[in-house]
XYZ file of C-alpha atoms in Angstrom:
637
model
C 99.127 76.582 103.796
C 99.447 79.448 105.828
C 97.915 78.340 109.730
C 95.999 82.090 110.730
C 93.994 82.854 113.427
C 90.562 81.799 111.832
C 92.233 78.500 112.166
C 93.361 78.462 115.451
C 89.205 79.958 116.298
C 88.338 76.590 115.332
C 91.065 74.762 116.345
C 90.335 75.802 120.260
C 86.644 76.151 119.995
C 86.930 72.391 119.489
C 88.481 71.776 122.340
C 86.834 73.884 124.466
C 87.422 73.256 128.188
C 83.849 74.373 129.115
C 83.040 70.854 127.166
C 86.139 69.048 127.730
C 88.089 66.935 125.506
C 85.572 65.931 122.763
C 82.624 67.392 125.079
C 79.510 68.771 123.494
C 78.562 71.495 125.968
C 77.587 74.733 125.882
C 78.426 76.409 122.525
C 80.680 79.454 123.044
C 79.115 82.614 121.784
C 80.135 84.152 119.450
C 81.081 87.934 118.658
C 78.307 88.373 115.976
C 75.915 87.785 118.948
C 77.222 91.551 120.196
C 75.892 93.790 117.860
C 75.699 97.856 117.381
C 72.857 100.401 119.148
C 70.217 98.047 119.382
C 68.380 99.992 117.079
C 68.382 102.567 119.047
C 68.664 106.834 117.811
C 71.571 108.165 119.579
C 71.105 111.665 121.670
C 73.614 113.617 119.885
C 75.082 114.906 116.632
C 77.361 112.387 116.030
C 79.788 113.118 118.344
C 80.400 109.998 120.878
C 80.837 111.275 124.032
C 77.653 114.365 123.180
C 75.458 111.150 121.907
C 76.847 109.179 125.252
C 75.405 112.754 127.403
C 72.389 112.783 125.469
C 71.646 109.259 126.136
C 72.119 109.917 129.919
C 70.003 112.488 129.894
C 66.929 110.306 128.320
C 67.985 107.692 130.956
C 67.418 110.455 133.605
C 64.079 111.061 132.369
C 63.365 107.866 131.987
C 64.573 106.994 135.866
C 61.885 109.876 136.902
C 58.676 108.360 135.503
C 59.906 104.760 137.230
C 60.864 103.685 133.781
C 64.015 101.082 134.421
C 64.161 99.160 131.824
C 63.325 102.114 129.064
C 66.265 103.874 131.466
C 68.933 101.218 130.835
C 68.342 100.734 127.424
C 69.817 104.667 127.302
C 72.733 103.669 129.763
C 73.298 100.671 127.380
C 73.503 103.215 124.501
C 75.910 105.597 126.463
C 78.074 102.678 127.410
C 78.283 101.767 123.520
C 79.338 104.766 122.790
C 81.783 105.854 125.400
C 83.002 102.759 127.863
C 85.025 104.250 130.202
C 82.466 107.192 130.708
C 82.431 107.751 134.608
C 78.989 109.729 134.472
C 77.176 106.212 132.862
C 79.141 104.122 135.521
C 77.608 106.245 138.151
C 74.430 105.677 136.268
C 74.878 101.822 136.830
C 74.647 102.494 140.402
C 71.836 104.139 140.343
C 70.042 101.234 138.444
C 71.300 98.434 141.268
C 70.033 100.864 143.914
C 66.565 101.376 142.269
C 66.532 97.979 140.570
C 64.792 94.751 142.519
C 67.726 92.684 141.277
C 70.140 94.925 141.439
C 69.856 95.839 137.842
C 70.963 92.725 136.159
C 67.972 91.679 135.094
C 67.652 94.712 133.315
C 69.803 93.148 130.683
C 68.915 90.380 128.809
C 69.757 87.823 125.472
C 67.380 88.342 123.071
C 65.616 85.029 121.758
C 68.285 83.821 119.741
C 70.716 84.274 122.978
C 72.373 87.227 121.554
C 73.090 90.544 123.201
C 73.597 94.524 122.185
C 77.307 94.839 122.603
C 76.540 97.993 125.397
C 73.520 95.826 127.038
C 76.684 92.954 127.859
C 78.894 95.480 129.260
C 76.258 96.833 131.309
C 75.142 94.213 132.751
C 78.964 92.639 133.075
C 79.379 95.791 135.582
C 76.168 94.912 137.421
C 77.318 91.496 137.620
C 80.584 91.953 139.147
C 78.938 95.017 141.683
C 76.709 92.047 143.089
C 79.937 89.334 143.409
C 79.309 87.327 140.314
C 82.910 88.021 139.323
C 82.856 84.850 137.371
C 80.186 85.697 135.452
C 81.041 89.668 135.173
C 84.527 88.584 133.697
C 83.025 86.163 131.329
C 80.458 89.244 129.763
C 83.384 91.417 129.418
C 85.319 89.087 127.629
C 83.064 88.430 125.314
C 82.540 92.116 124.685
C 86.252 93.090 123.822
C 86.448 90.403 121.669
C 83.536 91.953 119.816
C 84.872 95.205 119.558
C 88.296 94.953 119.831
C 88.723 98.830 119.201
C 87.305 99.917 121.982
C 88.704 99.997 125.912
C 85.610 97.389 126.934
C 88.130 96.268 129.809
C 89.875 99.391 130.289
C 86.051 100.783 131.241
C 85.833 98.509 134.420
C 87.721 99.032 137.506
C 86.783 96.183 139.299
C 88.404 94.502 136.408
C 92.312 93.916 138.297
C 94.836 91.057 139.886
C 93.014 91.714 143.004
C 90.544 90.394 141.525
C 91.909 86.529 141.233
C 91.099 85.060 144.821
C 87.819 85.731 143.735
C 87.505 84.164 140.443
C 87.324 80.067 139.655
C 90.035 78.765 137.734
C 88.103 76.204 135.387
C 85.284 79.436 134.980
C 88.126 82.219 133.726
C 89.972 79.695 131.361
C 86.590 78.975 129.616
C 86.683 82.620 129.467
C 90.193 83.080 128.185
C 89.616 80.502 125.044
C 86.189 81.907 124.201
C 87.320 85.288 124.041
C 90.604 83.943 122.258
C 88.601 82.190 119.389
C 87.448 85.777 117.829
C 90.442 87.258 118.199
C 92.376 88.451 115.456
C 96.004 86.558 116.009
C 97.441 88.786 116.598
C 95.733 91.492 117.770
C 96.292 95.102 116.403
C 98.684 96.270 118.333
C 97.079 99.590 118.794
C 93.986 97.438 120.213
C 96.160 95.401 122.600
C 96.337 97.865 125.437
C 92.203 97.501 125.285
C 93.229 94.074 126.891
C 96.087 94.817 129.412
C 93.034 94.205 132.360
C 92.219 91.035 131.029
C 96.001 89.513 130.696
C 97.190 90.865 134.155
C 94.151 88.676 135.592
C 95.311 85.938 133.522
C 98.605 86.268 135.221
C 97.790 86.658 138.350
C 96.117 83.881 138.256
C 98.314 81.758 136.401
C 100.722 82.438 139.558
C 97.957 81.459 141.874
C 97.358 78.300 139.749
C 100.836 77.204 138.763
C 99.751 73.362 138.562
C 96.046 74.403 136.100
C 96.872 72.683 132.876
C 93.898 74.531 131.347
C 94.271 77.549 132.829
C 97.488 77.538 131.451
C 97.010 76.755 128.072
C 94.013 78.527 127.286
C 96.599 81.454 128.738
C 99.016 80.738 126.409
C 96.437 81.014 123.211
C 95.484 84.651 124.624
C 98.217 85.888 125.497
C 100.184 85.014 121.868
C 96.869 86.836 120.180
C 98.348 90.001 122.345
C 102.016 89.074 120.903
C 103.509 88.281 124.167
C 104.980 85.628 122.489
C 107.598 84.425 125.264
C 105.030 84.256 128.359
C 102.608 82.225 125.743
C 105.224 80.049 125.084
C 106.148 79.736 128.465
C 102.919 78.521 129.354
C 101.847 76.239 127.181
C 105.728 74.633 127.945
C 104.078 74.058 131.087
C 101.166 73.027 130.637
C 102.421 70.151 128.059
C 104.637 69.363 130.611
C 101.916 68.902 133.462
C 99.237 67.005 131.585
C 100.574 65.945 128.158
C 96.909 67.323 126.844
C 96.199 67.376 123.182
C 95.396 70.816 123.616
C 98.568 72.290 125.245
C 100.346 70.553 122.325
C 98.541 72.108 119.723
C 99.041 75.641 121.771
C 103.012 74.953 122.216
C 103.091 74.196 118.550
C 101.069 76.811 117.590
C 103.183 79.740 119.695
C 106.580 77.685 118.492
C 105.296 78.328 114.810
C 104.866 81.588 115.263
C 108.259 82.107 116.534
C 109.796 80.117 113.550
C 110.196 76.636 115.352
C 108.756 75.067 112.776
C 110.786 72.094 113.076
C 110.020 71.686 116.734
C 106.527 71.982 116.255
C 106.809 69.160 113.431
C 108.296 66.613 116.058
C 106.041 67.541 118.787
C 103.377 67.354 116.812
C 104.102 63.864 115.429
C 104.798 63.105 118.141
C 101.257 62.938 119.780
C 99.664 61.855 117.070
C 101.937 58.614 117.927
C 99.487 58.293 120.674
C 96.890 59.804 119.206
C 96.228 58.966 115.513
C 92.447 59.521 116.176
C 92.905 63.586 117.201
C 91.794 64.069 112.963
C 92.171 68.070 113.564
C 95.919 67.626 114.731
C 96.072 65.765 111.106
C 94.989 68.823 109.824
C 97.168 70.912 111.549
C 99.965 69.031 111.034
C 99.670 69.130 106.889
C 99.498 72.278 106.904
C 101.922 72.988 109.150
C 104.590 70.824 106.047
C 102.614 72.650 103.223
C 103.290 75.772 104.764
C 107.324 74.743 104.383
C 107.114 73.445 101.076
C 106.269 70.079 101.797
C 102.787 69.953 100.011
C 102.915 66.113 99.225
C 104.134 65.663 102.835
C 101.417 67.915 103.951
C 98.620 66.654 101.492
C 99.661 62.598 103.034
C 98.469 63.702 106.726
C 95.587 65.857 105.626
C 94.350 62.605 103.654
C 94.563 60.207 106.547
C 92.119 62.348 108.032
C 90.002 62.344 105.193
C 90.231 58.781 104.624
C 89.082 58.439 108.456
C 85.709 60.968 108.535
C 85.230 61.980 104.650
C 82.840 64.574 106.326
C 85.286 65.920 108.409
C 85.022 70.026 108.116
C 88.203 70.862 107.702
C 90.028 67.813 106.703
C 88.731 68.451 102.860
C 88.581 71.951 102.824
C 92.160 72.305 103.713
C 93.310 69.492 101.461
C 91.833 71.730 98.488
C 93.744 74.448 100.161
C 97.563 72.795 99.878
C 96.754 71.797 96.736
C 96.000 75.798 95.642
C 99.109 76.489 96.894
C 101.128 73.995 95.377
C 99.349 74.306 91.661
C 98.019 77.624 91.975
C 95.346 76.303 89.857
C 91.465 78.247 89.985
C 90.200 74.918 90.030
C 91.237 74.187 93.702
C 89.674 77.197 94.500
C 86.688 76.314 92.914
C 86.272 73.391 94.371
C 86.919 74.709 97.696
C 83.063 77.088 96.718
C 81.545 73.628 95.798
C 82.345 71.898 99.642
C 80.914 75.382 100.801
C 77.655 74.953 98.593
C 77.154 71.381 99.821
C 78.766 71.756 103.202
C 77.403 75.470 104.084
C 78.449 75.132 107.602
C 81.830 74.031 107.083
C 82.951 77.883 107.710
C 86.808 76.941 107.225
C 86.081 76.331 103.603
C 85.254 80.158 103.442
C 87.786 80.942 105.439
C 90.527 79.535 102.938
C 88.869 80.422 99.557
C 88.147 84.474 101.534
C 92.542 84.147 102.477
C 93.945 82.226 98.821
C 91.868 84.886 96.726
C 94.588 87.997 95.908
C 95.130 89.819 93.139
C 92.598 91.291 90.076
C 89.647 89.727 90.216
C 90.082 87.249 92.263
C 90.106 89.808 94.791
C 89.693 93.112 93.484
C 88.976 95.520 90.478
C 91.905 95.465 88.254
C 93.866 98.893 88.427
C 93.233 101.435 85.057
C 96.365 101.384 82.741
C 95.216 103.534 80.440
C 97.283 107.107 79.000
C 94.454 108.687 79.842
C 93.833 107.640 83.273
C 97.564 108.006 84.064
C 97.077 111.299 82.864
C 94.211 112.294 85.218
C 96.278 110.889 88.445
C 99.195 113.356 87.918
C 96.640 116.373 87.267
C 94.583 115.384 90.121
C 97.750 115.554 92.088
C 98.046 119.223 91.498
C 94.563 120.081 90.572
C 91.339 119.748 92.175
C 89.156 117.659 90.427
C 86.263 120.702 88.386
C 85.638 123.049 85.623
C 89.816 123.523 85.101
C 90.179 123.564 80.760
C 92.597 120.545 80.253
C 93.815 118.844 76.764
C 95.972 116.093 76.410
C 96.923 114.480 73.059
C 96.469 110.847 72.627
C 98.664 109.341 70.323
C 96.454 105.888 69.521
C 93.124 105.674 71.014
C 91.527 104.347 74.016
C 88.678 102.904 76.018
C 85.913 105.294 76.133
C 85.650 104.446 79.731
C 88.823 105.830 80.472
C 87.573 109.121 78.767
C 84.385 108.817 80.686
C 86.477 108.486 84.031
C 88.220 111.450 83.381
C 85.559 113.715 82.522
C 83.957 112.593 86.265
C 86.523 114.763 87.661
C 87.374 117.510 84.634
C 84.323 117.716 82.999
C 85.251 120.391 79.951
C 88.483 117.894 79.314
C 89.784 118.002 75.684
C 91.138 115.092 73.802
C 92.797 114.978 70.306
C 93.584 111.217 69.207
C 96.083 111.011 66.163
C 95.407 107.068 65.204
C 93.228 104.540 65.021
C 95.613 101.231 64.870
C 94.278 98.165 63.471
C 92.069 96.245 64.796
C 89.960 99.063 65.171
C 88.424 98.978 69.362
C 85.492 100.580 68.194
C 84.390 97.911 66.077
C 82.663 94.685 68.169
C 84.395 91.740 67.146
C 80.745 89.861 66.992
C 77.641 91.125 65.866
C 75.036 92.162 69.335
C 71.899 93.552 69.856
C 73.070 95.512 73.258
C 75.613 98.151 73.364
C 76.065 100.858 75.568
C 78.692 102.691 73.912
C 78.476 103.872 69.928
C 80.507 105.991 67.975
C 79.946 107.980 64.410
C 81.366 107.457 61.704
C 84.968 109.122 61.199
C 84.572 110.132 65.368
C 86.803 109.257 67.484
C 84.724 109.875 70.617
C 82.169 107.276 71.953
C 78.893 108.084 72.842
C 76.725 106.668 75.233
C 73.715 104.488 73.224
C 71.645 103.375 76.860
C 70.129 106.597 78.693
C 71.019 107.934 82.689
C 69.466 105.250 85.288
C 66.519 105.511 87.543
C 68.112 107.060 90.381
C 67.023 104.146 92.790
C 69.100 101.976 90.723
C 72.065 104.163 90.801
C 71.927 104.374 94.535
C 71.835 100.802 94.600
C 74.747 100.262 92.424
C 76.999 103.061 93.984
C 75.842 101.577 97.639
C 77.341 98.140 96.671
C 80.261 99.136 95.171
C 82.962 98.119 96.172
C 86.613 97.472 94.624
C 87.289 94.509 96.637
C 85.467 91.385 97.572
C 86.610 87.845 99.656
C 86.477 86.278 96.140
C 84.498 86.385 93.326
C 81.418 83.700 94.382
C 80.726 86.103 97.265
C 80.659 89.257 94.602
C 77.969 87.219 92.904
C 75.955 86.681 96.233
C 75.947 90.357 97.005
C 75.011 91.533 93.423
C 71.605 89.540 93.878
C 70.608 92.662 95.849
C 70.315 94.228 91.770
C 68.423 91.347 90.884
C 64.913 93.423 90.936
C 66.964 96.277 88.687
C 65.376 97.243 85.434
C 68.195 95.914 82.370
C 68.031 99.316 80.949
C 68.990 100.593 84.038
C 71.661 98.630 84.435
C 73.041 99.192 81.371
C 72.862 102.872 81.656
C 74.842 102.918 84.942
C 77.582 101.367 82.671
C 78.063 104.876 80.836
C 76.249 107.300 83.140
C 78.276 105.770 86.668
C 76.281 107.588 89.801
C 79.281 109.847 91.821
C 80.891 108.386 94.974
C 79.005 109.115 98.192
C 80.095 111.954 100.849
C 81.264 109.237 102.972
C 85.558 109.672 103.710
C 86.099 106.770 100.871
C 83.981 108.581 98.568
C 85.639 111.595 99.031
C 88.363 110.199 98.374
C 87.771 108.173 95.201
C 86.554 111.925 93.817
C 89.410 113.326 94.772
C 92.224 110.991 94.026
C 90.654 107.952 91.959
C 87.956 108.982 89.747
C 89.143 105.838 87.290
C 89.104 103.312 89.506
C 85.244 104.578 90.652
C 84.394 104.158 87.018
C 85.345 100.856 86.918
C 84.222 99.347 90.423
C 80.317 100.738 89.421
C 80.697 98.993 85.798
C 82.074 95.762 87.472
C 78.375 95.650 89.835
C 76.500 96.561 87.561
C 77.655 94.129 85.279
C 77.010 91.961 88.301
C 73.646 92.804 88.423
C 72.723 91.907 85.152
C 74.390 87.810 86.180
C 71.080 88.380 88.215
C 68.248 89.253 85.229
C 66.023 86.967 85.033
C 68.144 84.467 86.978
C 65.288 81.668 86.568
C 66.061 81.437 82.862
C 67.965 78.636 81.862
C 71.957 80.182 81.509
C 72.208 78.741 77.806
C 69.319 81.150 76.250
C 69.065 83.483 78.677
C 68.593 87.472 78.506
C 71.556 87.611 80.795
C 73.999 85.666 78.982
C 73.196 87.586 75.846
C 73.259 90.346 77.182
C 77.305 89.817 78.859
C 78.226 88.289 75.966
C 77.518 91.111 73.795
C 79.330 93.345 76.165
C 82.185 91.697 76.485
C 82.407 91.250 72.688
C 81.107 95.306 71.686
C 83.682 97.850 71.501
C 86.812 97.332 73.746
C 86.382 98.719 76.771
C 86.057 98.739 80.331
C 82.751 97.406 80.106
C 84.255 94.243 78.408
C 85.887 92.697 81.144
C 83.631 93.959 83.687
C 80.658 91.774 81.704
C 83.360 88.747 81.555
C 84.159 89.134 85.017
C 80.563 88.466 86.053
C 80.491 85.768 83.997
C 83.121 84.242 85.794
C 81.819 84.651 89.024
C 78.687 83.143 88.126
C 80.491 79.925 87.164
C 82.110 79.885 89.773
C 78.693 78.937 91.901
C 76.836 77.271 89.173
C 78.779 74.097 87.729
C 76.209 73.973 84.759
C 77.875 77.435 82.843
C 81.447 76.545 83.248
C 82.419 75.055 80.431
C 80.539 77.726 78.442
C 82.119 80.634 80.599
C 85.597 79.049 79.770
C 85.375 78.922 76.330
C 83.910 82.612 76.218
C 86.435 84.049 78.098
C 88.879 81.671 76.449
C 87.900 83.511 73.366
C 88.283 86.635 74.441
C 91.846 86.656 75.796
C 93.045 85.043 72.689
C 91.468 87.638 70.415
C 92.911 90.301 73.063
C 96.894 88.563 72.588
C 96.260 88.941 68.459
C 95.322 92.241 68.825
C 98.029 93.518 70.691
C 100.400 92.263 68.131
C 100.004 95.351 65.518
C 98.427 97.609 68.689
C 98.331 98.288 72.586
C 95.943 96.560 74.017
C 95.264 98.412 77.530
C 93.304 95.258 79.141
C 95.223 92.637 78.265
C 96.899 92.456 81.473
C 92.722 92.490 83.106
C 92.145 89.611 80.638
C 94.681 87.427 81.201
C 93.880 87.586 84.944
C 90.443 87.184 84.306
C 91.144 83.501 81.829
C 93.486 82.827 85.491
C 90.272 82.869 87.189
C 87.547 80.982 85.120
C 86.922 77.761 86.012
C 87.722 74.852 83.516
C 89.831 77.150 81.617
C 91.386 75.396 78.563
C 94.807 74.528 79.759
C 96.666 75.913 76.871
C 94.919 78.972 77.396
C 95.572 79.216 80.887
C 99.510 78.755 80.667
C 99.123 81.501 77.516
C 97.515 83.711 80.322
C 100.214 83.301 82.329
C 102.679 84.096 79.843
C 101.378 86.864 78.978
C 101.162 88.099 82.541
C 105.289 87.307 82.749
C 105.558 89.266 79.771
C 103.894 91.940 80.849
C 105.926 92.159 83.905
C 109.398 92.239 82.596
C 108.325 95.096 80.173
C 106.838 97.665 82.916
C 110.309 96.610 85.676
């Protein structure tokens, strides 16, 4: 199981030097406490600098009226838009002069202890002006961690190595670990320069306090995230040789692992556990280290020892499921993580692991359309703008109707000729049902929509949700609960009358380059919405099940596997439906395999991926799905 920054965050939070080993002091504030613009509207028209100057103009008006708190809000908004803006910092100096407490009381946390990022940064600058440097550095560190893409530290002229003699090393160590635990490991290269002032101060602090072990290992954690691996290793090694603390060993092993020294890390951590067998976190770390090398059973042994000592350990059980997934590639282990989260919603490591493990079609994203029609569309869009161009194509065999729907979303006057309809006829539902969205007139090879256009509000709601990727199927199901109040007729209408992408950059990219993926994505989310229709009805006799089954076994189309995915996503979260969903998905997949013997089935690979993503899938069907995917890969090689 790869060990990434999410695990280190939890690991390092557990050893927060504010608490001491095993303590329970003040909880580190999370990146979520620093949010957007606190509900304030920008006084500009979209350009950050222009908006910032507009905010400062409003701040001056408020100051003229003696409204200091109102002025402070506008200054915070200006800093949020352009953290380094000189005029904003000049306005902070005015607040220092006008406010009786130097202005720090103008920026206070809300009732939950959170603060708007601009306000927290303003308070940091004002605290520095008042000589409260430990608090100022702490505030600025949290803001920088919450918004690593903004130059918060670079905007602080007071944050220089000359500050080191005025900082308390214990307080600075707390700032380093609390900042580090919310940063990516490593921080994206384009953002690392934003943290250089912190790194320079850390170096000055380490030079001033060379024997401060906690400062060294927390500094190692911070420098590792900036990819300064040689320094990070040196600092952790110095901390380890000085104090022999578990925390220093964790940091040293972590940076060694990043530099390919897994064997040294294993030896170090195994030795530490001989002296500290009670450290269950390190049992998990070592187990995952071994699993990463393919030594799955050895790794599980360490993790299971932690579970024996504490069956409720928040990381051990999730880690065991994660290692088993890496070893077996059986979706049952991912679903076990979801079940664990349902029982223990506060165990965030389970969510991190399942989100990290899910990749590929259906587990992580919508399957890419593979029809000849969509391939042709992609080539046409490389040469022609979407619009009313007169284009026509002849297909040797009929393809799913949604593929043509996607083409015509880009080229409304697109003409299509179909030479044959191989057996089994994809126009004919494999099960009789009461719900359908496509129908063919006798002898026709062009489907017509059965459902009418959706209500504009429902189309807009689906468009807002439509994203071709998700953390995992259960997450997609949860997100779609926002469609629970939509009328069934409208959700069915979305399937064949999909809304156009919005006018965002991503929406324009869909319209210009990937109209087929957009249609696919909209249909998936509409079906997820159907999965929430009358959710209080017991599954077996529910209308939502009846609709999804009819769509899955109806005319062969993208709607078919979208409906199946909605059932699979439901099964990830609802154990009682798993056997039924596994039977339905397995039946539909085997049906496609049989059809593939005599004709092309463009959904075959997608259905195979769905079978592998389905909880409680029949083992023989799972093996058949793996075989199908191998054969398809060989054919395309």
